Tab-separated table of C-alpha atoms in Angstrom:
chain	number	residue	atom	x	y	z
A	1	UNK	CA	65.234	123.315	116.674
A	2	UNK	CA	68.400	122.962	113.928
A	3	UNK	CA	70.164	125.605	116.050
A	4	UNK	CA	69.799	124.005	118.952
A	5	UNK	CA	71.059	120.996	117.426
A	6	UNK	CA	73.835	123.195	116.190
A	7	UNK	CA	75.098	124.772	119.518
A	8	UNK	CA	75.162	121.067	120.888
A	9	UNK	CA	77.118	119.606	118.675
A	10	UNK	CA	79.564	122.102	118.964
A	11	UNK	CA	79.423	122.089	122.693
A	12	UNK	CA	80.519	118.659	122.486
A	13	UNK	CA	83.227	118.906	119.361
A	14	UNK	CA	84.811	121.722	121.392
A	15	UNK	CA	84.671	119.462	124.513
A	16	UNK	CA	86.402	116.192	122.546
A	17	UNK	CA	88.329	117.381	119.950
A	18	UNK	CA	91.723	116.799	121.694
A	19	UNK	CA	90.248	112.959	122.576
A	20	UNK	CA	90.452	111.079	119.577
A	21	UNK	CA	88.751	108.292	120.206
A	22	UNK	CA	85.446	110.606	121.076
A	23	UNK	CA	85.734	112.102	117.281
A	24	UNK	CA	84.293	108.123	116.180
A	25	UNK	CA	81.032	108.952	118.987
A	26	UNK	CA	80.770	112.631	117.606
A	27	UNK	CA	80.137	111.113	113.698
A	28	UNK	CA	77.839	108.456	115.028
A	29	UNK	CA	75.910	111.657	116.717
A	30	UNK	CA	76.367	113.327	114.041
A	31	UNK	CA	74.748	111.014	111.517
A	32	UNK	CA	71.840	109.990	113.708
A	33	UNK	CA	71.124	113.551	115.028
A	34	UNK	CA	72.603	115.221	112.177
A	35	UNK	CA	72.319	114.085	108.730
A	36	UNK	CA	68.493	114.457	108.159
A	37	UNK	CA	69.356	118.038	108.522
A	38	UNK	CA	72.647	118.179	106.967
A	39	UNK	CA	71.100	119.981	103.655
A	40	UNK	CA	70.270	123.178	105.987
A	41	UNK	CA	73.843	123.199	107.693
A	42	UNK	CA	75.834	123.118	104.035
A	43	UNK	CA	73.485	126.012	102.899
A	44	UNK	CA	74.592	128.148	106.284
A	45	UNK	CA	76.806	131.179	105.159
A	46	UNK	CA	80.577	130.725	105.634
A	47	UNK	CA	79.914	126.426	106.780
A	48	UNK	CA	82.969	124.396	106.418
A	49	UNK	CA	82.131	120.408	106.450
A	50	UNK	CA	84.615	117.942	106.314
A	51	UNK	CA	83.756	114.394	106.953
A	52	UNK	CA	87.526	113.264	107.058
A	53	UNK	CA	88.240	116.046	109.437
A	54	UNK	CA	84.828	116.914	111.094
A	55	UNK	CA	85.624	120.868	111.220
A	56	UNK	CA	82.964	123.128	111.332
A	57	UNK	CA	83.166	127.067	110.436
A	58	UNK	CA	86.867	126.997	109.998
A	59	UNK	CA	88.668	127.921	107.155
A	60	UNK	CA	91.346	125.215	105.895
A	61	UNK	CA	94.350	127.902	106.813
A	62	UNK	CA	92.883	127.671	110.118
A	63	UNK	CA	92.529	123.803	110.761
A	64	UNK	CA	94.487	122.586	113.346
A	65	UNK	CA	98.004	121.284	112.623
A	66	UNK	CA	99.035	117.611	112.508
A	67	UNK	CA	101.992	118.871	114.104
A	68	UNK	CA	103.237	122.243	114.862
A	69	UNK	CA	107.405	122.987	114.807
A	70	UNK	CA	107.417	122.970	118.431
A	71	UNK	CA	105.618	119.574	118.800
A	72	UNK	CA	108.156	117.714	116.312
A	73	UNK	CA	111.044	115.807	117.438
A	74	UNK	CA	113.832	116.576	117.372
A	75	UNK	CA	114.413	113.385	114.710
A	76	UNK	CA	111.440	115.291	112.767
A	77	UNK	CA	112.872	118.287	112.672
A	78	UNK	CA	116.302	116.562	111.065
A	79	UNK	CA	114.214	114.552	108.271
A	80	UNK	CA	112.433	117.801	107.402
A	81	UNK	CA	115.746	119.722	107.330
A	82	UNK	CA	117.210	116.730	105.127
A	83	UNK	CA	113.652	116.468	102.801
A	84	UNK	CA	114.798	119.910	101.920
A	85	UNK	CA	118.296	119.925	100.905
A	86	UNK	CA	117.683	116.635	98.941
A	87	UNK	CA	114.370	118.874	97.412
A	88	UNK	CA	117.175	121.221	96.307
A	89	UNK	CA	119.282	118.264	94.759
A	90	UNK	CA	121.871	119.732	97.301
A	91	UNK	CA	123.642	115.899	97.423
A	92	UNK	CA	127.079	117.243	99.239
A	93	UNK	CA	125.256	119.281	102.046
A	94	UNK	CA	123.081	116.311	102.279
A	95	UNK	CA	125.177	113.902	103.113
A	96	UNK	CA	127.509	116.423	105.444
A	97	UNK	CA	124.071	116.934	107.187
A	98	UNK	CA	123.013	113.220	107.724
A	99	UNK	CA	126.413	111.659	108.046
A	100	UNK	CA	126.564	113.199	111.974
A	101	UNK	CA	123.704	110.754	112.617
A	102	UNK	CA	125.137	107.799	110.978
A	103	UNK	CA	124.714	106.014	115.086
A	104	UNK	CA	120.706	106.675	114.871
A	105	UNK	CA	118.514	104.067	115.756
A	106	UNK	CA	115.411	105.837	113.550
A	107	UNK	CA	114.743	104.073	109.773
A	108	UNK	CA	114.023	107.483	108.591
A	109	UNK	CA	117.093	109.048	109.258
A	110	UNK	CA	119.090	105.896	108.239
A	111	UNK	CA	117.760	105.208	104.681
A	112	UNK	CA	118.306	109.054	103.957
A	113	UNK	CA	121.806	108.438	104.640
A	114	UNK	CA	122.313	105.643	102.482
A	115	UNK	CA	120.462	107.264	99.742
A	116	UNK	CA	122.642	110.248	100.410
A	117	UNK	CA	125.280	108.442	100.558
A	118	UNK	CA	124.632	106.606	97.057
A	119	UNK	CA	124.192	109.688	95.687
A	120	UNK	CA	127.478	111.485	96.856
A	121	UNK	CA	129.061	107.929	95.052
A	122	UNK	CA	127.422	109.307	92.049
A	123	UNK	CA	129.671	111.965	92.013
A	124	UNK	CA	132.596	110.171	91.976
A	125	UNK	CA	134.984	107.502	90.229
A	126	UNK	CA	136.253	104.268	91.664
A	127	UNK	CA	137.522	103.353	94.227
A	128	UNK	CA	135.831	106.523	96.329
A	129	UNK	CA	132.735	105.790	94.268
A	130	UNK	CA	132.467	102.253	95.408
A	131	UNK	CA	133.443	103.023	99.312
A	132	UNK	CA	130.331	105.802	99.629
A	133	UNK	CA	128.159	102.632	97.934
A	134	UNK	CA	128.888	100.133	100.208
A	135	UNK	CA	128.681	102.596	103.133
A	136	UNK	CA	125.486	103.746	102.265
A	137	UNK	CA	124.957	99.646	102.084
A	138	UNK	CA	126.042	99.583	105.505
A	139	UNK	CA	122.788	101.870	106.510
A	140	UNK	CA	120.741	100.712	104.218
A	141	UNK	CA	120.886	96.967	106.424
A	142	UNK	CA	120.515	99.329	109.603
A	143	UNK	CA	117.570	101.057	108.623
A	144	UNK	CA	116.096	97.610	106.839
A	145	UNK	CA	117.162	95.549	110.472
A	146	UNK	CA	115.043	98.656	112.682
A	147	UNK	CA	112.026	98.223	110.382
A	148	UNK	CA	111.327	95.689	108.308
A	149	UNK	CA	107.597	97.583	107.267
A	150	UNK	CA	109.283	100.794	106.079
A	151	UNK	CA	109.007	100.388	102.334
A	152	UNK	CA	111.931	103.004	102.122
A	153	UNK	CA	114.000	100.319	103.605
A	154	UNK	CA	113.435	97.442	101.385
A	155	UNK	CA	113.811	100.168	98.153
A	156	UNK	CA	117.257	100.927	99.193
A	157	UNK	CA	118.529	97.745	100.104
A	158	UNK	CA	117.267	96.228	97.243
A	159	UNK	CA	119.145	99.257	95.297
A	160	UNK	CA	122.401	99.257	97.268
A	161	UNK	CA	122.628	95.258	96.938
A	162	UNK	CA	122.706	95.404	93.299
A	163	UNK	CA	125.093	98.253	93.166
A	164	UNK	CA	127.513	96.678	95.271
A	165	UNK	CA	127.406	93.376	93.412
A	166	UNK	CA	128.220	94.955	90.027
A	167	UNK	CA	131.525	95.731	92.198
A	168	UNK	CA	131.924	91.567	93.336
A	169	UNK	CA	131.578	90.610	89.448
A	170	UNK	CA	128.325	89.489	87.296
A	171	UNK	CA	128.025	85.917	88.358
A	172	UNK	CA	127.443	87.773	92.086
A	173	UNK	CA	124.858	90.471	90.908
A	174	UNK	CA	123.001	87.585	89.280
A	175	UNK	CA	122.871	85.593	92.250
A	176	UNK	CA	121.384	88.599	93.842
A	177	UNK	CA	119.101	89.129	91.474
A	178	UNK	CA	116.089	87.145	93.383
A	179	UNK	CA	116.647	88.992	96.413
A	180	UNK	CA	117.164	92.426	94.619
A	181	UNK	CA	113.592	91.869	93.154
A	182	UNK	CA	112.199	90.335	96.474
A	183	UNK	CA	112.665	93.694	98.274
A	184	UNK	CA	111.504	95.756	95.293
A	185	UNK	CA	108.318	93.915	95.558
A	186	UNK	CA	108.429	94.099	99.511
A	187	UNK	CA	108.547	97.575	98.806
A	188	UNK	CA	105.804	98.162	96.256
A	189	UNK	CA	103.285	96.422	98.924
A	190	UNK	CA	104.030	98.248	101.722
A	191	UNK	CA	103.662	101.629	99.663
A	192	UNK	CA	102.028	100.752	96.179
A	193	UNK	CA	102.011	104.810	95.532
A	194	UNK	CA	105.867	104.822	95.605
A	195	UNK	CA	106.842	105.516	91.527
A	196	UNK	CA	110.373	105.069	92.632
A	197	UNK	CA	110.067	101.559	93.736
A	198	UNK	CA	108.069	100.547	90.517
A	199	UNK	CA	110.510	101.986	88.299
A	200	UNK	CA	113.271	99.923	89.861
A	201	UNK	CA	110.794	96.633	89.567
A	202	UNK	CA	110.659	97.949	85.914
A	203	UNK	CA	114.608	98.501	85.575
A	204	UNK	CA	114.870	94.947	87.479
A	205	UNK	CA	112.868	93.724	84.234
A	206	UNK	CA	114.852	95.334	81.915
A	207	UNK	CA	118.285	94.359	82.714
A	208	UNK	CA	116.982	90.800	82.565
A	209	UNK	CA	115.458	90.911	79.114
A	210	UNK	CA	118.253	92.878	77.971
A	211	UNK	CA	120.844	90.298	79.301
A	212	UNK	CA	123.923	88.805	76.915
A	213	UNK	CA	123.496	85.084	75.964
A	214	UNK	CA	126.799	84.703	77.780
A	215	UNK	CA	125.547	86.288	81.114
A	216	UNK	CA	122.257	84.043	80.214
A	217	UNK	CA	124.370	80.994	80.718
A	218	UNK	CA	126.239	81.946	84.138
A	219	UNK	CA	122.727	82.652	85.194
A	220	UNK	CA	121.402	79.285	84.085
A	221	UNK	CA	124.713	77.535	86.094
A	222	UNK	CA	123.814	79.706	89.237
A	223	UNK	CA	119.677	78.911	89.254
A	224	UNK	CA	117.827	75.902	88.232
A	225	UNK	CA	115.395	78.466	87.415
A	226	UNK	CA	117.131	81.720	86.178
A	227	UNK	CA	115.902	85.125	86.481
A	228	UNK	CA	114.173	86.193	83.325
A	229	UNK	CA	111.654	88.799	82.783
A	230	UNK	CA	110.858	90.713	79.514
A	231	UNK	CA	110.552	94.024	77.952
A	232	UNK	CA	106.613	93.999	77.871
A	233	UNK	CA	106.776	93.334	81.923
A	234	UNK	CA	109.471	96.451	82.004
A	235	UNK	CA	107.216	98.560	80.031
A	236	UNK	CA	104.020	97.286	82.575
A	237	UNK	CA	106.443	98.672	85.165
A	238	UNK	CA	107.946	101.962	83.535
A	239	UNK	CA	104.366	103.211	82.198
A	240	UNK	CA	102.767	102.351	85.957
A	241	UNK	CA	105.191	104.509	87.724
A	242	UNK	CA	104.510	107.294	85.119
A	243	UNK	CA	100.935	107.330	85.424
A	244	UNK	CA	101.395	107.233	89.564
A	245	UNK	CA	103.660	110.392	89.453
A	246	UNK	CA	103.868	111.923	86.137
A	247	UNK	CA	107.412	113.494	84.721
A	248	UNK	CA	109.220	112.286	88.414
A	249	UNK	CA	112.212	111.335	86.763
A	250	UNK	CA	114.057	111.549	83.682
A	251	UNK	CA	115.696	107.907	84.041
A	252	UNK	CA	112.196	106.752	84.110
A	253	UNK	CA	111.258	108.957	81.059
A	254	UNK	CA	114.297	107.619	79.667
A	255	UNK	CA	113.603	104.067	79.948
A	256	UNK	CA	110.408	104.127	78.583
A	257	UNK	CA	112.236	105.258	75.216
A	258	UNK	CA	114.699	102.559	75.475
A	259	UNK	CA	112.424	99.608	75.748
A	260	UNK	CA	109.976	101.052	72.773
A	261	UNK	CA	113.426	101.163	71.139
A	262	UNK	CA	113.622	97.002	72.194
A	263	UNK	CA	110.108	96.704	71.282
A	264	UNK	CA	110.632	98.051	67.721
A	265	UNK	CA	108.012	101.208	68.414
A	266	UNK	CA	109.887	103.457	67.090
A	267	UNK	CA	107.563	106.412	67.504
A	268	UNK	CA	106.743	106.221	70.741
A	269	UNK	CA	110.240	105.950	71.502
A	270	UNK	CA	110.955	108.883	69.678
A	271	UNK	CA	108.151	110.456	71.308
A	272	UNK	CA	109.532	109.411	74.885
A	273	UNK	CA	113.140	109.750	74.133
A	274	UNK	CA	112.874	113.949	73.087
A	275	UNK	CA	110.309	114.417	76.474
A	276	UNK	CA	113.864	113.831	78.418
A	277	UNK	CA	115.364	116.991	76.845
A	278	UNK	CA	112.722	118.610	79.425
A	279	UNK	CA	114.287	117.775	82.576
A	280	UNK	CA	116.884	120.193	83.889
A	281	UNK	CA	120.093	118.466	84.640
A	282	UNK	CA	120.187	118.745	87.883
A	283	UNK	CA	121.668	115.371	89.158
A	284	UNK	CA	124.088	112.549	87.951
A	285	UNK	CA	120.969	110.447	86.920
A	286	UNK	CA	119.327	113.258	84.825
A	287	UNK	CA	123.013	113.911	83.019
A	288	UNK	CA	123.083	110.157	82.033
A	289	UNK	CA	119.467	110.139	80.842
A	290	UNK	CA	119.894	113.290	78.595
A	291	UNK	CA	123.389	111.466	77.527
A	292	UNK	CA	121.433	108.332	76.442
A	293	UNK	CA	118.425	109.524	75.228
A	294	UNK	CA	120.245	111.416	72.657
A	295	UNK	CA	122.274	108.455	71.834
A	296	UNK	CA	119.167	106.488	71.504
A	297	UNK	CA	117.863	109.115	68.789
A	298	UNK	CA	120.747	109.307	66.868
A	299	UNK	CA	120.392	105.688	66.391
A	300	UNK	CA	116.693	106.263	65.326
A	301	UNK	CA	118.041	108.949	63.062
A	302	UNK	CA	116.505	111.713	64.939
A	303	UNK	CA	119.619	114.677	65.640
A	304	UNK	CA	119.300	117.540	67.814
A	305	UNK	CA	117.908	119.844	65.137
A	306	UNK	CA	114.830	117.408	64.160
């Protein structure tokens, strides 16, 4: 009787498995035909069962392909090409690559090109620096304009407007600061797994905790309400991304030395502050944490040798 059973069901997954909407009728089969038996089938030699996937005597290598290279697009097949050189912190070919698509109507491609963009800026000193940051600006408001639910979008944005307004003076960067943190947080609801986005809420914090009593002031003439946060709500921030993806960057490891260092915990800064020496320098952001971690210790009076 089970096998019967069996060579049904299979009839019928082999019939609908290209029709999604007939893999919802195959569970509800499955669970009212199925499931008193389901013991007997996960006992079978060689059985696969996935409940996500609903394969059955297929190895995982074998499952079918959410897409195969010659069903991508050809806007697919650029991202994946561009996932790959920035995988290989490859920032020049990066931005040689995505810079002949700088007309594309696709989000994707566009907030790639700012962030490839910002980080080609990196690279260099004023005034180039500050052209390739207002460029990548410039696609950073394209991509945001196409799709206003891409939390990529919003991160960048948010990112590029502060970095442009440190060029436009500190009374400007602190009237953007409301905005800057309104896309941040735009960005950690759309994609709350994103540690990238909740490190910059938790840099957002920090710079505004950390401010001078004389930037204080042109903040309290610009808002009725300043922007203030403190270094608790940075650390919330700094320790969440960690825990979401573990050792993804060193400015994040960084950071979370800096603001024990505020907080007057000195050993867990010390403790966070030497973890940095792990991270190969392999971008401008990793030289500058390595740079001011060690600064950091030497203040602690920790040198290279303790």
């Amino acid at each position: 009787m089970f096998r019967r059973k069996l060579r049904l069901l299979q009839s019928i997954w082999t019939f609908c498995r290209r029709n999604q909407q007939s893999r919802q009728q195959i569970r509800k089969i499955f669970t009212k035909q199925f499931l008193p038996s389901a013991s007997r089938w996960l006992l079978l030699p060689g059985a696969v069962v996935s409940m996500r996937g609903f394969t059955f005597g297929m190895r995982p290598s074998e499952k079918e392909p959410e897409a195969t290279s010659a069903s991508k697009s050809p806007e697919e097949k650029i991202i994946e090409q561009a996932d790959e050189l920035f995988d290989k912190s490859d920032t020049l070919a990066l931005y040689d690559y995505l810079i002949q698509y700088k007309d594309s109507s696709n989000d994707e491609l566009l907030w790639r090109l700012a962030r490839a963009a910002t980080d080609k800026g990196k690279l260099l000193k004023d005034p180039a620096k500050k052209d390739y940051y207002y460029e990548a600006f410039k696609y950073a408001k394209m991509a945001l304009e196409k799709n206003p639910n891409n939390f990529a979008c919003h991160k960048w944005y948010a990112i590029l407007l502060d970095y442009t307004g440190e060029y436009e003076g500190t009374k400007q960067r602190i009237a953007n600061a409301y905005e800057v943190k309104e896309h941040f947080l735009k960005a950690v609801e759309l994609n709350p797994k994103d540690a990238t986005s909740v490190h910059s809420l938790g840099y957002w914090c920090f710079l505004f905790a950390d401010l001078p009593w004389y930037q204080q002031k042109i903040a309290s003439v610009i808002f009725t309400t300043p922007p203030t946060s403190t270094y608790e709500e940075a650390l919330k921030f700094f320790l969440e991304a960690e825990r979401i993806d573990p050792g993804f960057y060193s400015m994040n490891t960084m950071m979370l030395g800096k603001t024990y260092v505020r907080l007057k915990e000195n050993a867990r800064a010390i403790y966070h502050l030497k973890k940095v020496k792990s991270f190969p320098v392999k971008t401008v952001d990793d030289e500058k944490a390595h740079k001011e971690a060690a600064e950091l210790l030497r203040g602690l009076g920790v040198h290279d040798h303790d």
